[in-house]
XYZ file of C-alpha atoms in Angstrom:
546
model
C -2.787 35.372 -32.087
C -5.464 38.062 -32.249
C -8.803 38.116 -30.406
C -11.547 40.075 -32.270
C -14.809 41.065 -30.590
C -18.029 41.390 -32.592
C -19.409 44.939 -32.699
C -22.864 43.621 -33.555
C -23.026 45.281 -36.969
C -20.897 42.885 -38.983
C -17.622 44.525 -37.986
C -15.047 43.469 -35.392
C -12.568 45.227 -33.164
C -9.266 43.898 -31.940
C -9.329 43.196 -28.217
C -5.890 41.710 -27.732
C -2.969 40.180 -29.570
C -0.836 37.424 -28.037
C 2.577 36.346 -29.342
C 2.901 32.599 -29.749
C 6.255 30.844 -29.845
C 9.447 32.352 -31.245
C 10.099 34.110 -34.517
C 8.608 32.360 -37.514
C 5.880 30.778 -35.397
C 2.297 30.951 -36.564
C -1.009 29.528 -35.347
C -2.042 26.666 -37.646
C -5.353 25.745 -36.002
C -7.488 26.812 -33.059
C -9.983 24.924 -30.892
C -12.431 26.504 -28.439
C -13.666 24.741 -25.287
C -13.602 25.002 -21.509
C -10.234 23.364 -20.953
C -9.864 23.818 -17.193
C -13.420 23.347 -15.941
C -14.023 26.932 -14.783
C -17.017 27.431 -17.082
C -15.232 29.954 -19.332
C -14.253 29.302 -22.964
C -10.538 28.754 -23.515
C -8.404 28.373 -26.638
C -6.102 25.535 -27.655
C -3.796 26.764 -30.405
C -1.644 24.551 -32.605
C 1.481 26.642 -33.155
C 3.445 25.802 -36.300
C 7.140 26.426 -35.667
C 7.964 25.726 -39.359
C 11.175 23.898 -38.464
C 11.918 20.187 -38.187
C 14.370 20.981 -35.397
C 11.743 23.015 -33.553
C 8.472 20.984 -33.673
C 5.043 22.441 -33.195
C 3.385 23.076 -29.841
C -0.110 23.226 -28.356
C -0.475 26.527 -26.522
C -3.480 27.170 -24.279
C -5.000 30.602 -23.777
C -7.239 30.552 -20.707
C -10.357 32.713 -20.838
C -10.927 35.406 -18.229
C -14.645 35.489 -18.991
C -14.648 39.042 -20.427
C -13.315 38.255 -23.888
C -9.690 38.513 -22.804
C -7.297 35.613 -22.374
C -4.164 34.852 -20.391
C -1.345 32.645 -21.528
C -1.651 29.121 -20.152
C 0.593 26.072 -20.308
C 2.204 24.956 -23.565
C 2.933 21.402 -24.649
C 5.928 21.335 -26.953
C 7.426 18.737 -29.267
C 4.177 18.046 -31.165
C 5.193 16.594 -34.569
C 1.983 17.432 -36.461
C 0.988 20.911 -37.572
C -1.995 20.718 -39.921
C -5.204 20.375 -37.853
C -6.434 20.544 -34.257
C -9.701 19.266 -32.836
C -11.046 19.029 -29.297
C -13.013 16.063 -27.941
C -13.184 14.216 -24.647
C -11.773 10.944 -25.918
C -11.041 9.307 -22.551
C -14.297 10.166 -20.812
C -12.905 12.122 -17.865
C -15.021 15.222 -18.567
C -12.226 17.391 -20.000
C -11.661 18.123 -23.716
C -8.554 16.483 -25.154
C -6.566 17.584 -28.203
C -6.264 15.644 -31.464
C -3.733 17.063 -33.941
C -3.011 15.870 -37.464
C -0.817 16.332 -40.475
C -1.707 14.457 -43.650
C -1.976 10.757 -42.871
C -0.692 10.972 -39.303
C -2.240 12.188 -36.077
C -1.698 12.279 -32.316
C -3.717 12.907 -29.204
C -2.836 14.894 -26.074
C -4.869 14.121 -22.939
C -6.094 17.028 -20.832
C -4.869 17.098 -17.227
C -7.998 19.016 -16.213
C -6.253 22.328 -15.552
C -5.723 23.456 -19.137
C -2.401 21.651 -19.538
C -1.908 18.546 -21.645
C 0.110 15.368 -21.423
C 2.752 14.419 -23.974
C 1.445 13.447 -27.393
C 0.659 9.857 -28.323
C 0.672 8.677 -31.932
C -2.506 7.473 -33.662
C -2.293 5.306 -36.775
C -3.895 7.226 -39.600
C -4.959 10.845 -39.647
C -7.759 12.560 -37.766
C -9.934 14.486 -40.173
C -13.221 13.959 -38.299
C -14.289 12.924 -34.811
C -17.669 11.172 -34.777
C -19.271 8.343 -32.801
C -19.490 5.978 -35.757
C -20.597 2.844 -33.913
C -22.993 4.565 -31.466
C -21.287 3.242 -28.350
C -21.128 6.695 -26.759
C -17.417 7.170 -27.505
C -15.904 9.537 -30.077
C -14.148 7.678 -32.908
C -11.717 8.988 -35.531
C -11.770 9.114 -39.321
C -8.559 9.988 -41.122
C -6.611 9.701 -44.315
C -4.247 6.829 -44.954
C -2.428 5.982 -48.173
C -5.018 4.767 -50.635
C -8.113 5.496 -48.567
C -9.797 6.422 -45.286
C -9.214 4.749 -41.918
C -11.862 4.521 -39.192
C -10.514 4.039 -35.672
C -12.762 2.906 -32.803
C -12.144 4.531 -29.431
C -10.546 2.048 -27.038
C -10.036 4.361 -24.083
C -10.949 3.120 -20.590
C -14.216 4.816 -19.806
C -15.179 3.358 -16.466
C -14.430 4.551 -12.982
C -14.958 2.999 -9.554
C -16.332 4.697 -6.448
C -15.116 5.070 -3.833
C -11.698 5.469 -5.429
C -9.762 4.570 -2.270
C -10.685 3.034 1.090
C -8.923 1.633 4.131
C -10.259 -1.602 5.637
C -9.346 -3.835 8.535
C -9.738 -7.629 8.787
C -13.221 -8.928 7.855
C -14.492 -5.462 6.981
C -16.348 -4.929 3.717
C -16.948 -2.163 1.175
C -19.529 -1.873 -1.574
C -17.996 -0.492 -4.786
C -19.970 1.019 -7.652
C -18.966 1.429 -11.306
C -19.026 4.787 -13.080
C -19.517 4.475 -16.819
C -18.522 7.812 -18.305
C -19.893 7.052 -21.761
C -20.995 3.691 -23.016
C -24.280 2.078 -23.926
C -23.729 -0.851 -21.522
C -23.180 -0.105 -17.806
C -22.572 -3.779 -16.882
C -19.152 -4.569 -15.405
C -17.208 -7.593 -14.242
C -15.431 -7.195 -10.883
C -12.001 -8.566 -10.026
C -9.222 -7.900 -7.525
C -5.447 -7.979 -7.723
C -3.726 -9.540 -5.886
C -6.259 -12.184 -4.825
C -6.505 -11.071 -1.199
C -10.016 -11.158 0.222
C -13.001 -11.604 -2.078
C -15.343 -9.583 -4.272
C -18.860 -10.486 -5.358
C -20.487 -10.077 -8.754
C -22.198 -6.954 -7.393
C -18.929 -5.276 -6.320
C -18.961 -6.052 -2.573
C -15.403 -6.560 -1.332
C -14.785 -8.475 1.906
C -11.352 -8.285 3.514
C -9.695 -11.467 4.796
C -10.236 -12.390 8.435
C -6.533 -11.955 9.157
C -4.232 -9.197 7.884
C -0.646 -9.582 9.075
C 0.858 -6.486 7.432
C -0.461 -3.466 5.581
C -0.998 -4.131 1.883
C -2.773 -2.683 -1.134
C -5.419 -4.426 -3.236
C -6.707 -3.089 -6.565
C -10.405 -3.375 -7.359
C -11.022 -3.586 -11.107
C -14.322 -3.004 -12.917
C -14.245 -4.189 -16.543
C -17.034 -3.355 -18.958
C -18.953 -6.468 -19.916
C -19.307 -5.406 -23.564
C -15.901 -3.884 -24.208
C -13.058 -5.374 -22.119
C -10.886 -2.357 -22.964
C -13.184 -0.194 -20.835
C -12.283 -0.451 -17.179
C -11.753 1.443 -13.951
C -9.861 0.863 -10.732
C -10.040 1.608 -7.043
C -7.511 1.034 -4.302
C -7.977 -0.730 -0.958
C -5.443 -0.365 1.823
C -5.667 -3.335 4.176
C -4.427 -2.684 7.696
C -3.926 -5.119 10.564
C -6.530 -4.715 13.271
C -5.294 -2.779 16.242
C -5.062 -4.860 19.378
C -7.630 -3.654 21.910
C -6.179 -1.704 24.798
C -6.136 -3.514 28.115
C -7.468 -7.034 28.670
C -9.573 -8.766 26.048
C -10.910 -12.257 25.275
C -9.735 -13.201 21.789
C -11.466 -16.460 20.867
C -12.452 -20.091 21.378
C -11.501 -23.236 19.488
C -13.777 -24.938 18.641
C -16.267 -22.063 18.651
C -19.285 -24.256 17.943
C -20.243 -27.908 17.982
C -22.092 -30.605 19.841
C -20.857 -33.218 22.342
C -20.979 -34.053 26.044
C -17.245 -33.526 26.391
C -14.607 -31.475 24.616
C -11.179 -29.942 25.110
C -11.610 -26.204 24.522
C -8.872 -23.638 23.924
C -9.626 -20.127 25.162
C -7.377 -17.220 24.175
C -7.034 -13.920 26.027
C -4.765 -10.935 25.476
C -3.592 -7.787 27.213
C -1.884 -4.841 25.544
C 0.332 -4.579 28.627
C 1.550 -8.169 28.264
C 0.019 -11.405 29.543
C 1.667 -10.821 32.937
C -0.747 -7.915 33.401
C -3.723 -10.313 33.472
C -5.012 -11.043 36.981
C -7.980 -13.285 36.193
C -9.729 -14.654 33.104
C -13.259 -16.058 33.168
C -15.285 -18.566 31.175
C -19.043 -18.818 31.763
C -21.032 -21.481 29.891
C -24.805 -21.265 30.124
C -27.929 -20.619 28.072
C -27.774 -16.954 29.160
C -25.338 -14.663 30.978
C -26.102 -16.076 34.406
C -23.593 -17.657 36.785
C -26.276 -19.692 38.536
C -26.519 -23.326 37.481
C -23.672 -22.697 35.047
C -20.253 -24.062 34.177
C -18.510 -20.930 35.480
C -14.699 -20.944 35.649
C -12.105 -18.408 36.813
C -8.410 -18.884 36.064
C -5.674 -16.989 37.947
C -2.260 -17.240 36.244
C 0.827 -17.661 38.396
C 3.343 -18.105 35.577
C 3.616 -18.595 31.839
C 2.604 -22.264 32.217
C 0.864 -22.398 35.569
C -2.074 -21.097 37.569
C -5.231 -21.953 39.505
C -8.598 -23.063 38.113
C -11.639 -22.131 40.216
C -15.029 -23.645 39.325
C -17.871 -21.644 40.880
C -20.541 -23.681 42.657
C -24.166 -24.028 41.594
C -25.219 -20.808 43.323
C -23.054 -18.873 40.873
C -21.467 -16.406 43.305
C -18.204 -15.202 41.742
C -16.918 -14.626 45.278
C -17.093 -18.353 46.021
C -17.225 -20.994 47.256
C -15.130 -22.667 44.572
C -13.870 -26.063 43.607
C -10.183 -25.500 42.824
C -7.209 -27.193 41.181
C -3.733 -26.264 39.977
C -2.323 -26.322 36.460
C -0.318 -28.253 35.567
C -1.955 -31.026 37.565
C -4.016 -34.181 37.461
C -6.895 -33.187 39.713
C -10.536 -32.561 38.832
C -13.047 -29.878 39.770
C -16.810 -30.397 39.444
C -20.226 -28.877 39.995
C -23.674 -30.025 38.855
C -23.139 -28.691 35.334
C -19.622 -29.791 34.416
C -16.293 -31.209 35.483
C -12.846 -30.030 34.419
C -9.927 -32.458 34.335
C -6.338 -31.401 34.990
C -5.228 -34.159 32.637
C -5.673 -32.596 29.202
C -5.784 -29.037 30.581
C -2.917 -26.554 30.367
C -1.919 -22.912 30.121
C 0.665 -21.215 27.902
C 1.446 -17.498 27.892
C 3.764 -15.441 25.698
C 3.916 -11.813 24.645
C 0.449 -10.322 25.027
C -1.429 -13.637 24.774
C -2.533 -16.205 27.332
C -3.948 -19.505 26.035
C -5.981 -21.612 28.439
C -6.871 -25.190 27.455
C -9.566 -26.907 29.524
C -10.813 -30.507 29.227
C -14.520 -30.133 30.049
C -17.191 -32.798 30.456
C -20.803 -31.680 30.766
C -23.280 -33.520 32.988
C -26.376 -35.303 31.714
C -28.629 -32.682 33.301
C -26.875 -29.729 31.612
C -28.223 -30.371 28.113
C -29.272 -27.939 25.420
C -27.752 -25.033 23.556
C -25.212 -22.986 25.530
C -23.264 -19.756 24.998
C -19.577 -19.265 25.838
C -19.099 -15.908 27.585
C -15.482 -14.825 28.194
C -14.008 -11.909 30.145
C -10.592 -10.771 31.379
C -9.299 -8.425 34.084
C -5.868 -6.920 34.618
C -3.862 -4.926 37.162
C -4.701 -1.441 35.840
C -7.513 -2.369 36.790
C -9.123 -3.001 33.394
C -12.065 -5.236 32.618
C -13.137 -6.390 29.161
C -16.681 -7.174 30.224
C -18.397 -10.353 29.093
C -18.058 -11.239 25.408
C -20.155 -13.951 23.697
C -17.631 -15.784 21.514
C -19.107 -19.223 20.852
C -21.964 -21.682 21.275
C -22.170 -25.355 22.135
C -24.879 -27.989 22.110
C -24.834 -30.491 24.944
C -26.790 -33.445 23.518
C -30.047 -34.485 25.143
C -33.441 -35.784 24.176
C -35.263 -33.712 21.552
C -38.667 -32.601 22.859
C -41.873 -33.274 20.982
C -43.090 -30.543 18.663
C -41.023 -27.718 17.194
C -37.309 -27.485 17.926
C -34.100 -25.747 16.806
C -31.664 -28.105 15.105
C -28.810 -25.667 14.357
C -27.292 -23.206 11.919
C -24.381 -22.901 9.492
C -21.955 -21.235 9.657
C -22.224 -21.294 13.440
C -19.333 -18.835 13.773
C -18.552 -15.919 11.462
C -16.820 -12.554 11.574
C -17.971 -10.487 8.600
C -20.542 -7.780 7.943
C -21.526 -9.857 4.909
C -23.515 -10.452 2.908
C -23.331 -13.966 4.326
C -25.888 -16.673 3.594
C -26.792 -18.358 6.870
C -28.666 -21.666 6.945
C -31.059 -22.153 9.875
C -32.565 -25.587 10.503
C -35.761 -26.168 12.470
C -37.499 -29.484 13.164
C -40.924 -30.613 14.320
C -41.849 -34.161 15.315
C -45.261 -33.493 13.792
C -43.811 -32.565 10.398
C -42.416 -29.273 9.125
C -45.970 -28.117 8.254
C -46.653 -27.890 11.993
C -44.199 -24.979 12.316
C -46.252 -21.787 12.323
C -43.392 -19.339 12.942
C -39.591 -19.641 13.016
C -37.668 -16.825 14.711
C -34.097 -15.582 14.444
C -32.884 -12.951 16.919
C -29.337 -11.646 16.564
C -28.120 -9.470 19.422
C -25.738 -9.519 22.389
C -28.610 -10.785 24.585
C -32.211 -11.986 24.182
C -33.521 -8.503 23.494
C -35.479 -7.589 20.375
C -34.657 -3.897 20.710
C -31.959 -2.653 18.312
C -31.516 -6.214 17.067
C -31.657 -8.106 13.818
C -34.918 -9.766 14.840
C -37.065 -11.577 12.312
C -39.947 -13.983 12.033
C -40.452 -16.384 9.148
C -43.971 -17.585 8.384
C -43.974 -20.510 5.938
C -46.671 -20.620 3.280
C -45.498 -23.787 1.573
C -42.551 -26.130 1.142
C -40.599 -23.487 -0.766
C -42.255 -20.197 0.126
C -43.114 -17.855 2.960
C -42.769 -14.380 4.425
C -39.787 -12.847 6.215
C -40.863 -10.177 8.708
C -37.984 -8.056 10.037
C -38.913 -6.278 13.267
C -38.075 -2.577 13.460
C -35.559 -1.025 15.857
C -38.084 -0.786 18.702
C -38.119 -4.592 18.819
C -41.850 -5.174 19.251
C -42.581 -8.698 18.006
C -46.077 -7.490 17.090
C -44.638 -5.072 14.503
C -44.227 -2.908 12.590
C -42.199 -5.020 10.195
C -40.192 -4.703 7.012
C -41.489 -7.556 4.890
C -39.981 -9.803 2.225
C -41.529 -12.705 0.323
C -39.600 -15.876 -0.491
C -38.826 -16.667 -3.194
C -38.223 -13.068 -4.207
C -35.693 -10.407 -5.109
C -36.629 -7.688 -2.625
C -34.975 -6.746 0.657
C -35.980 -5.999 4.239
C -33.901 -3.651 6.406
C -33.616 -2.029 9.795
C -30.718 -0.183 11.445
C -28.922 -3.428 12.290
C -29.204 -5.569 9.175
C -30.546 -6.119 5.671
C -31.988 -9.397 4.431
C -31.901 -9.877 0.665
C -34.296 -12.062 -1.261
C -31.519 -12.860 -3.722
C -29.579 -15.664 -2.055
C -32.380 -16.502 0.398
C -34.671 -19.526 0.182
C -36.743 -21.984 2.177
C -37.417 -25.693 1.856
C -39.614 -27.996 3.907
C -39.355 -31.787 3.828
C -40.299 -34.436 6.355
C -39.799 -33.016 9.839
C -37.280 -30.361 8.759
C -37.680 -26.749 7.706
C -34.482 -25.215 6.260
C -34.333 -21.428 5.989
C -31.478 -19.733 4.129
C -31.102 -15.993 4.606
C -28.590 -13.649 2.930
C -27.823 -11.193 5.732
C -25.718 -8.033 5.650
C -25.026 -6.323 8.967
C -24.554 -2.573 9.323
C -21.267 -1.114 10.542
C -23.049 0.363 13.572
C -24.035 -3.128 14.791
C -20.491 -3.927 15.851
C -19.417 -6.353 18.534
C -19.978 -9.996 19.479
C -23.554 -11.029 18.717
C -25.415 -14.275 19.401
C -27.875 -16.025 17.072
C -30.911 -17.011 19.140
C -33.353 -19.265 17.285
C -36.870 -20.393 18.171
C -39.757 -22.234 16.538
C -43.381 -22.556 17.513
C -46.494 -24.306 16.360
C -49.992 -23.289 17.281
C -49.631 -25.069 20.635
C -45.915 -25.607 21.412
C -42.798 -23.421 21.568
C -39.123 -24.421 21.554
C -38.063 -21.331 23.481
C -34.967 -19.371 22.493
C -31.918 -21.496 21.685
C -28.389 -20.085 21.223
C -27.174 -21.571 17.943
C -24.243 -19.423 16.780
C -22.212 -16.244 17.092
C -20.902 -13.516 14.821
C -18.044 -11.133 15.611
C -18.794 -7.902 13.749
C -15.910 -5.488 13.148
């Protein structure tokens, strides 16, 4: 193979000569392109070995950028020796080789470094490479017995970004399609196996529980051509148990009644025996005064002491105490706890405390469950808001908070939450409905919004900025609408959000996505006001954000 440089006067000089193959070998066709992505022209040479026992090969000569070339990889065993063309037929950005001989042809896909994969047969020859159907993909025209065959390109030409991620339980990842060449960028999303969920926009949400590490494939299929698709890989990992003591959950985590048997779960990475005391505080805010405030001190896997703090709320006492197992009762002005129906069970790292609680008639309204745990190290989890409860009472006149659904959740979203507000004077009396999502009633660095209704099915969502000033500035969104409002804690999308007013009820649905930086246990505080009355903040739900 000889390389001739142009002298500029119609004559050429030989720069270099490179031997190709063994004796009797000869170059049958040459293609020129940047084969390895270094910006320099390279050569792909179809070498005719002229022997059925010694098939042809595709030899690459990689350009040095000065007109000289170095010998690159060779792909042997190519059965066709008549023509060679270069075209990116699979849309990965690197030229591939198409070789032909009469009515037969084959393609060799470029690995991206100037080497090629083994040949694959194509029915019919490959005389020309043209985008015949204008779909952005190179097609083939070739000779077949009795005529010409046109072959449409069926290569996958979509990719997915990011290509690989690792997620824990309830975590989410937004995937995006990459259409390398095609007139239609629309894709259909699917996952395999069916673990977790993926939306029509490519948002994957991991399941709430992952027992063992596993891999899930995310598949984007072109909506016009199902043969065009791309994949990404998700590695799901079990969530690491927090070090030291930690409250784990409440069942039920939300509801409404004057009495209920609640199951509280705590854990310690050093084993349940390392726990010295676990606490449950039920109140409208994190305040031990006038609360149902309980401490439990385990003495064995199925035994321990329940201490109910008095109305003054001093964690140092005095207490009303009873033993578990037992049939006694402890009471204060907010609640009573019955030994009958209460129990404790501990195993491994977990301690499960079941308490039969009855709330008093004066302790009505929406309450938050705050849990904490301490151990011998000494370690302290701090208070964690893990649930809400409504103790039924009379509904006041004017605007009020009826509730929300789901009242417990554990995903960054997007999740569509339904908030229900009422007004004895009719829903039209509600001037503003508020939603504040944070670990406490604090508008700073919160997902804090106001909704101002303008009609039975319309209004304005005003998302307060990070500084938390209820007077603004805001990020605004009209309903119905397709826009979005965002701050550093959350995004509210118009798509999936709506409002409806009927009778005394205003129902607000908001599609909320939380940011990864807004992690932890957060409480939904809701409020409604008219021009003269205000419900005050009411704890209506919780979300555990990974």
